Amino acid sequence: MTLTLELQNQKERTPVVAQTVFLGAGLAFLLVAPLFFYPVFLMKILCFALFACAFNLLLGYTGLLSFGHAAFFGGAAYFTAHAVKEWGLPVEFGLLAGVAGAALLGAVIGFFAIRRQGIYFAMITLALAQMFYFFCLQAEFTHGEDGIQSVPRGHLFGFIDLSQSSNMYYFVLAVFVIGIAIIWRIINSPFGMILKSIRENETRAISLGYSVRNYKLGAFVMSAALTGLAGGLKALVFQFATLTDVGWQMSGEVILMTLLGGIGTLIGPLFGAALVVTLQNYLATSEFPVTIITGVVFMVCVLLFRRGIVGEFYNSRLGRRLGFEHRHK
């Protein structure tokens, strides 16, 4: 009896230990990564990885496919860039301004979008995001097609010079870790459990007495706010905000990143974002179109890895043994 209990406890501890080891190894790698890779390239990956994870909060854990998340990403980039450059706000308050602006925009778009389901929901988000795109094209504070350029990085807390790439990288890394921790807490909270139940069977969730519309709106606003955090970071890293960030192509990219990595997994979008950004970076100087390579990679993943790269690993024998079983269907 005692031996049986010890074996059972050991099996329960194995997933926790394995996940802790993976998490520690990932953090250790990110801490030393600037020694081996260009910091700006790494910061771009972190920004898009946070963007993809925020989008996955809506798609993977709530079951809502949005074609308009570029509005929150690019909108926050504009809000942060304008607040820092024109208003002279410190970088931390400028970033918060971007998050608040994206959350407000998410509340407005989500209010209308959640009244429909499926493809109608997706089309409404796309239409409203395109309306915001044309607003950014015409608005005076965005400077039209020129965008907001020469955005100062300033000093974090008044004394950490973010113009130095190393300081900026670790600031982006800290914000990235905080953002991922928030997402993890959301999906592992009672609120997150209800979102998963809505994803699996919305009718049953309604029959149990949950206000599904309010939960959907809450998830939409949270996803928009976290997307805004990524967009504001990108504006500070590259020191500009342009129409590219609010275009529908950006929404398509984040969908691609999430699908490649694995819908409904916490770290899947990280791998998907890293893969897409790496392809864009290292193939930018080649004569072969980057979009074709990305499309081929996407086709291969759709044909061979239906659940995404990380999703397939979760469902493999090794993944299940390590406690990473992917339960999203």
Tab-separated table of C-alpha atoms in Angstrom:
chain	number	residue	atom	x	y	z
A	1	MET	CA	0.000	0.000	0.000
A	2	THR	CA	2.760	2.413	0.960
A	3	LEU	CA	4.693	1.546	-2.200
A	4	THR	CA	1.597	2.175	-4.327
A	5	LEU	CA	1.082	5.605	-2.762
A	6	GLU	CA	4.727	6.512	-3.307
A	7	LEU	CA	4.512	5.521	-6.985
A	8	GLN	CA	1.323	7.538	-7.409
A	9	ASN	CA	2.884	10.612	-5.799
A	10	GLN	CA	5.922	10.245	-8.023
A	11	LYS	CA	3.714	10.162	-11.138
A	12	GLU	CA	1.929	13.311	-9.977
A	13	ARG	CA	5.212	15.101	-9.320
A	14	THR	CA	6.729	14.236	-12.701
A	15	PRO	CA	4.653	16.723	-14.774
A	16	VAL	CA	5.292	19.528	-12.267
A	17	VAL	CA	9.031	18.893	-12.232
A	18	ALA	CA	9.188	18.628	-16.030
A	19	GLN	CA	7.252	21.849	-16.549
A	20	THR	CA	9.402	23.659	-13.974
A	21	VAL	CA	12.570	22.484	-15.727
A	22	PHE	CA	11.255	23.640	-19.116
A	23	LEU	CA	10.248	27.008	-17.672
A	24	GLY	CA	13.605	27.508	-15.960
A	25	ALA	CA	15.520	26.536	-19.091
A	26	GLY	CA	13.453	28.950	-21.178
A	27	LEU	CA	14.035	31.854	-18.803
A	28	ALA	CA	17.746	31.076	-18.586
A	29	PHE	CA	18.000	31.063	-22.374
A	30	LEU	CA	16.210	34.411	-22.664
A	31	LEU	CA	18.522	35.955	-20.063
A	32	VAL	CA	21.685	35.014	-21.972
A	33	ALA	CA	20.224	35.252	-25.503
A	34	PRO	CA	21.645	38.783	-26.189
A	35	LEU	CA	25.130	37.266	-25.990
A	36	PHE	CA	24.394	35.192	-29.098
A	37	PHE	CA	21.717	37.081	-31.042
A	38	TYR	CA	21.033	40.656	-32.094
A	39	PRO	CA	19.005	42.297	-29.265
A	40	VAL	CA	16.578	44.119	-31.583
A	41	PHE	CA	15.778	40.813	-33.320
A	42	LEU	CA	15.101	39.189	-29.947
A	43	MET	CA	12.926	42.090	-28.828
A	44	LYS	CA	10.865	41.801	-32.009
A	45	ILE	CA	10.284	38.116	-31.289
A	46	LEU	CA	9.216	38.882	-27.710
A	47	CYS	CA	6.786	41.588	-28.852
A	48	PHE	CA	5.125	39.349	-31.433
A	49	ALA	CA	5.163	36.367	-29.077
A	50	LEU	CA	3.207	38.392	-26.516
A	51	PHE	CA	0.884	39.544	-29.313
A	52	ALA	CA	0.245	35.941	-30.393
A	53	CYS	CA	-0.327	34.760	-26.808
A	54	ALA	CA	-2.823	37.574	-26.213
A	55	PHE	CA	-4.643	36.638	-29.421
A	56	ASN	CA	-4.610	32.973	-28.377
A	57	LEU	CA	-6.374	33.927	-25.151
A	58	LEU	CA	-9.360	34.816	-27.311
A	59	LEU	CA	-9.103	32.114	-29.986
A	60	GLY	CA	-7.606	29.172	-28.139
A	61	TYR	CA	-9.345	29.521	-24.787
A	62	THR	CA	-12.616	31.262	-25.698
A	63	GLY	CA	-13.135	29.991	-29.245
A	64	LEU	CA	-13.528	33.435	-30.845
A	65	LEU	CA	-11.683	34.087	-34.102
A	66	SER	CA	-10.928	37.784	-34.523
A	67	PHE	CA	-9.685	39.219	-37.808
A	68	GLY	CA	-9.220	42.664	-36.289
A	69	HIS	CA	-6.567	42.339	-33.596
A	70	ALA	CA	-4.202	44.555	-35.576
A	71	ALA	CA	-6.373	47.494	-34.492
A	72	PHE	CA	-5.357	46.950	-30.865
A	73	PHE	CA	-1.719	46.219	-31.711
A	74	GLY	CA	-1.259	49.212	-33.992
A	75	GLY	CA	-3.579	51.449	-32.011
A	76	ALA	CA	-1.549	50.941	-28.845
A	77	ALA	CA	1.626	51.611	-30.835
A	78	TYR	CA	0.185	54.973	-31.919
A	79	PHE	CA	-1.105	55.822	-28.447
A	80	THR	CA	2.206	54.978	-26.769
A	81	ALA	CA	4.310	56.752	-29.391
A	82	HIS	CA	2.160	59.896	-29.214
A	83	ALA	CA	2.089	59.929	-25.413
A	84	VAL	CA	5.854	59.572	-25.120
A	85	LYS	CA	6.873	61.890	-27.954
A	86	GLU	CA	4.209	64.610	-27.932
A	87	TRP	CA	3.057	64.603	-24.317
A	88	GLY	CA	6.481	63.848	-22.857
A	89	LEU	CA	5.197	61.069	-20.589
A	90	PRO	CA	7.727	58.660	-19.044
A	91	VAL	CA	8.038	55.400	-20.943
A	92	GLU	CA	6.168	53.377	-18.318
A	93	PHE	CA	3.173	55.753	-18.386
A	94	GLY	CA	3.278	55.891	-22.169
A	95	LEU	CA	3.064	52.100	-22.242
A	96	LEU	CA	0.117	52.161	-19.841
A	97	ALA	CA	-1.576	54.748	-22.078
A	98	GLY	CA	-1.255	52.332	-24.987
A	99	VAL	CA	-2.723	49.484	-22.950
A	100	ALA	CA	-5.626	51.645	-21.750
A	101	GLY	CA	-6.323	52.857	-25.290
A	102	ALA	CA	-6.289	49.307	-26.657
A	103	ALA	CA	-8.605	48.118	-23.852
A	104	LEU	CA	-11.061	50.937	-24.568
A	105	LEU	CA	-10.947	50.171	-28.283
A	106	GLY	CA	-11.455	46.495	-27.481
A	107	ALA	CA	-14.511	47.322	-25.370
A	108	VAL	CA	-16.075	49.281	-28.243
A	109	ILE	CA	-15.345	46.694	-30.949
A	110	GLY	CA	-16.170	43.781	-28.644
A	111	PHE	CA	-19.508	45.319	-27.662
A	112	PHE	CA	-20.713	44.992	-31.252
A	113	ALA	CA	-18.805	41.856	-32.279
A	114	ILE	CA	-19.904	39.485	-29.491
A	115	ARG	CA	-23.514	39.803	-30.577
A	116	ARG	CA	-22.713	37.463	-33.461
A	117	GLN	CA	-20.986	34.090	-33.698
A	118	GLY	CA	-18.676	32.252	-36.062
A	119	ILE	CA	-17.798	33.865	-39.360
A	120	TYR	CA	-20.106	36.811	-38.648
A	121	PHE	CA	-18.100	37.612	-35.513
A	122	ALA	CA	-14.864	37.447	-37.511
A	123	MET	CA	-16.198	39.682	-40.281
A	124	ILE	CA	-17.460	42.302	-37.819
A	125	THR	CA	-14.050	42.496	-36.140
A	126	LEU	CA	-12.389	42.834	-39.556
A	127	ALA	CA	-14.795	45.562	-40.682
A	128	LEU	CA	-14.429	47.613	-37.497
A	129	ALA	CA	-10.636	47.183	-37.548
A	130	GLN	CA	-10.548	48.484	-41.116
A	131	MET	CA	-12.616	51.470	-40.038
A	132	PHE	CA	-9.982	52.171	-37.401
A	133	TYR	CA	-7.269	51.751	-40.058
A	134	PHE	CA	-8.828	54.499	-42.184
A	135	PHE	CA	-9.189	56.648	-39.070
A	136	CYS	CA	-5.447	56.286	-38.460
A	137	LEU	CA	-4.818	57.148	-42.104
A	138	GLN	CA	-6.730	60.424	-41.782
A	139	ALA	CA	-6.124	61.417	-38.143
A	140	GLU	CA	-3.748	64.292	-37.514
A	141	PHE	CA	-1.934	62.799	-34.517
A	142	THR	CA	-0.876	59.694	-36.480
A	143	HIS	CA	0.775	61.761	-39.259
A	144	GLY	CA	-0.905	59.660	-41.932
A	145	GLU	CA	1.335	57.512	-44.099
A	146	ASP	CA	4.481	58.940	-42.457
A	147	GLY	CA	3.537	57.587	-39.053
A	148	ILE	CA	5.024	58.736	-35.747
A	149	GLN	CA	8.786	58.570	-36.039
A	150	SER	CA	11.784	59.182	-33.756
A	151	VAL	CA	9.932	58.066	-30.641
A	152	PRO	CA	12.280	58.539	-27.649
A	153	ARG	CA	12.832	55.529	-25.419
A	154	GLY	CA	13.626	57.775	-22.471
A	155	HIS	CA	14.626	56.547	-19.029
A	156	LEU	CA	12.796	53.844	-17.108
A	157	PHE	CA	11.919	55.034	-13.588
A	158	GLY	CA	13.956	58.134	-14.379
A	159	PHE	CA	17.424	56.575	-14.257
A	160	ILE	CA	17.632	53.462	-16.489
A	161	ASP	CA	18.679	54.590	-19.971
A	162	LEU	CA	16.591	52.612	-22.463
A	163	SER	CA	18.515	53.980	-25.440
A	164	GLN	CA	21.042	51.243	-24.681
A	165	SER	CA	19.986	48.028	-26.373
A	166	SER	CA	20.872	45.825	-23.411
A	167	ASN	CA	18.743	47.851	-20.994
A	168	MET	CA	15.867	47.947	-23.463
A	169	TYR	CA	16.041	44.201	-24.030
A	170	TYR	CA	15.744	43.319	-20.355
A	171	PHE	CA	12.913	45.824	-19.962
A	172	VAL	CA	11.049	44.154	-22.854
A	173	LEU	CA	11.818	40.735	-21.364
A	174	ALA	CA	10.435	41.789	-17.967
A	175	VAL	CA	7.225	43.122	-19.534
A	176	PHE	CA	6.946	39.964	-21.637
A	177	VAL	CA	7.247	37.716	-18.576
A	178	ILE	CA	4.653	39.802	-16.729
A	179	GLY	CA	2.290	39.586	-19.703
A	180	ILE	CA	2.663	35.801	-19.987
A	181	ALA	CA	2.163	35.455	-16.226
A	182	ILE	CA	-1.090	37.443	-16.482
A	183	ILE	CA	-2.308	35.220	-19.312
A	184	TRP	CA	-1.388	32.095	-17.330
A	185	ARG	CA	-3.279	33.397	-14.318
A	186	ILE	CA	-6.353	34.194	-16.403
A	187	ILE	CA	-6.588	30.779	-18.046
A	188	ASN	CA	-6.015	28.974	-14.738
A	189	SER	CA	-8.587	31.000	-12.800
A	190	PRO	CA	-12.313	30.263	-12.400
A	191	PHE	CA	-12.893	32.914	-15.064
A	192	GLY	CA	-10.625	30.968	-17.414
A	193	MET	CA	-12.466	27.732	-16.678
A	194	ILE	CA	-15.727	29.378	-17.709
A	195	LEU	CA	-14.113	30.650	-20.918
A	196	LYS	CA	-13.069	27.080	-21.750
A	197	SER	CA	-16.584	25.840	-21.069
A	198	ILE	CA	-17.937	28.485	-23.451
A	199	ARG	CA	-15.450	27.320	-26.064
A	200	GLU	CA	-16.470	23.684	-25.669
A	201	ASN	CA	-20.250	24.108	-25.375
A	202	GLU	CA	-21.705	27.606	-25.276
A	203	THR	CA	-25.289	26.378	-25.022
A	204	ARG	CA	-24.498	24.325	-21.932
A	205	ALA	CA	-22.733	27.306	-20.326
A	206	ILE	CA	-25.865	29.400	-20.890
A	207	SER	CA	-28.045	26.661	-19.395
A	208	LEU	CA	-25.868	26.677	-16.269
A	209	GLY	CA	-26.717	30.330	-15.731
A	210	TYR	CA	-23.545	32.042	-16.923
A	211	SER	CA	-23.822	35.379	-18.718
A	212	VAL	CA	-21.884	34.210	-21.764
A	213	ARG	CA	-21.997	37.577	-23.493
A	214	ASN	CA	-20.341	39.306	-20.531
A	215	TYR	CA	-17.642	36.658	-20.296
A	216	LYS	CA	-16.937	36.962	-24.007
A	217	LEU	CA	-16.677	40.728	-23.727
A	218	GLY	CA	-14.357	40.394	-20.739
A	219	ALA	CA	-12.094	37.998	-22.625
A	220	PHE	CA	-12.129	40.278	-25.656
A	221	VAL	CA	-11.110	43.335	-23.626
A	222	MET	CA	-8.369	41.413	-21.774
A	223	SER	CA	-7.015	40.102	-25.052
A	224	ALA	CA	-7.103	43.602	-26.548
A	225	ALA	CA	-5.309	45.114	-23.529
A	226	LEU	CA	-2.529	42.510	-23.618
A	227	THR	CA	-2.242	42.966	-27.372
A	228	GLY	CA	-1.885	46.684	-26.695
A	229	LEU	CA	0.945	45.934	-24.303
A	230	ALA	CA	2.765	44.163	-27.150
A	231	GLY	CA	2.018	46.979	-29.598
A	232	GLY	CA	3.255	49.667	-27.229
A	233	LEU	CA	6.459	47.720	-26.651
A	234	LYS	CA	7.046	47.407	-30.386
A	235	ALA	CA	6.649	51.165	-30.840
A	236	LEU	CA	9.310	51.771	-28.180
A	237	VAL	CA	11.691	49.119	-29.529
A	238	PHE	CA	11.649	50.374	-33.127
A	239	GLN	CA	10.897	53.988	-32.141
A	240	PHE	CA	8.076	54.458	-34.645
A	241	ALA	CA	4.429	53.578	-35.251
A	242	THR	CA	3.077	53.208	-38.783
A	243	LEU	CA	0.005	52.069	-40.688
A	244	THR	CA	1.594	48.649	-41.158
A	245	ASP	CA	0.800	47.889	-37.521
A	246	VAL	CA	-2.962	48.455	-37.999
A	247	GLY	CA	-3.353	46.827	-41.418
A	248	TRP	CA	-5.344	43.624	-41.913
A	249	GLN	CA	-2.115	41.845	-42.887
A	250	MET	CA	-0.945	42.152	-39.280
A	251	SER	CA	-4.103	40.361	-38.121
A	252	GLY	CA	-3.357	37.619	-40.623
A	253	GLU	CA	0.194	37.262	-39.328
A	254	VAL	CA	-0.843	36.751	-35.729
A	255	ILE	CA	-3.405	34.139	-36.788
A	256	LEU	CA	-0.645	32.346	-38.701
A	257	MET	CA	1.703	32.469	-35.692
A	258	THR	CA	-0.946	31.021	-33.403
A	259	LEU	CA	-1.911	28.232	-35.793
A	260	LEU	CA	1.712	27.256	-36.411
A	261	GLY	CA	2.531	27.104	-32.719
A	262	GLY	CA	-0.640	25.476	-31.468
A	263	ILE	CA	-4.079	26.849	-30.618
A	264	GLY	CA	-5.068	26.485	-26.985
A	265	THR	CA	-1.507	26.058	-25.691
A	266	LEU	CA	0.238	28.657	-23.593
A	267	ILE	CA	3.667	28.445	-25.214
A	268	GLY	CA	2.589	27.397	-28.713
A	269	PRO	CA	2.122	30.965	-30.008
A	270	LEU	CA	5.617	31.803	-28.693
A	271	PHE	CA	7.143	29.193	-30.976
A	272	GLY	CA	4.919	30.236	-33.863
A	273	ALA	CA	5.912	33.890	-33.486
A	274	ALA	CA	9.604	33.006	-33.216
A	275	LEU	CA	9.374	30.893	-36.384
A	276	VAL	CA	7.602	33.549	-38.478
A	277	VAL	CA	9.793	36.437	-37.284
A	278	THR	CA	12.953	34.398	-37.860
A	279	LEU	CA	11.869	33.560	-41.414
A	280	GLN	CA	11.074	37.202	-42.102
A	281	ASN	CA	14.385	38.349	-40.652
A	282	TYR	CA	16.761	35.919	-42.319
A	283	LEU	CA	14.984	35.780	-45.680
A	284	ALA	CA	14.503	39.538	-45.992
A	285	THR	CA	17.738	39.941	-47.954
A	286	SER	CA	17.131	36.959	-50.234
A	287	GLU	CA	15.534	37.193	-53.660
A	288	PHE	CA	12.990	34.519	-52.807
A	289	PRO	CA	9.696	36.008	-51.491
A	290	VAL	CA	9.314	35.555	-47.742
A	291	THR	CA	5.546	35.134	-48.044
A	292	ILE	CA	5.971	32.046	-50.245
A	293	ILE	CA	8.319	30.395	-47.729
A	294	THR	CA	5.928	31.240	-44.900
A	295	GLY	CA	3.030	29.839	-46.902
A	296	VAL	CA	4.907	26.588	-47.574
A	297	VAL	CA	5.729	26.224	-43.877
A	298	PHE	CA	2.078	26.828	-43.029
A	299	MET	CA	0.936	24.196	-45.545
A	300	VAL	CA	3.364	21.637	-44.133
A	301	CYS	CA	2.173	22.305	-40.591
A	302	VAL	CA	-1.489	22.059	-41.615
A	303	LEU	CA	-0.889	18.730	-43.372
A	304	LEU	CA	1.479	17.152	-40.839
A	305	PHE	CA	0.875	19.019	-37.581
A	306	ARG	CA	-2.871	19.581	-37.328
A	307	ARG	CA	-2.628	20.835	-33.745
A	308	GLY	CA	0.412	23.019	-34.407
A	309	ILE	CA	4.031	22.272	-33.564
A	310	VAL	CA	3.654	22.501	-29.788
A	311	GLY	CA	0.174	20.992	-29.878
A	312	GLU	CA	1.498	17.858	-31.569
A	313	PHE	CA	4.284	17.590	-29.004
A	314	TYR	CA	1.738	17.864	-26.197
A	315	ASN	CA	-0.225	14.967	-27.689
A	316	SER	CA	2.818	12.792	-28.279
A	317	ARG	CA	3.709	9.978	-25.894
A	318	LEU	CA	6.615	12.004	-24.477
A	319	GLY	CA	4.455	15.092	-24.056
A	320	ARG	CA	1.749	13.181	-22.174
A	321	ARG	CA	4.335	11.562	-19.936
A	322	LEU	CA	5.756	14.980	-19.087
A	323	GLY	CA	2.299	16.307	-18.296
A	324	PHE	CA	1.866	18.506	-21.364
A	325	GLU	CA	-1.208	16.779	-22.769
A	326	HIS	CA	-3.085	19.114	-25.103
A	327	ARG	CA	-6.802	18.812	-24.403
A	328	HIS	CA	-8.066	21.352	-26.922
A	329	LYS	CA	-9.951	19.667	-29.745
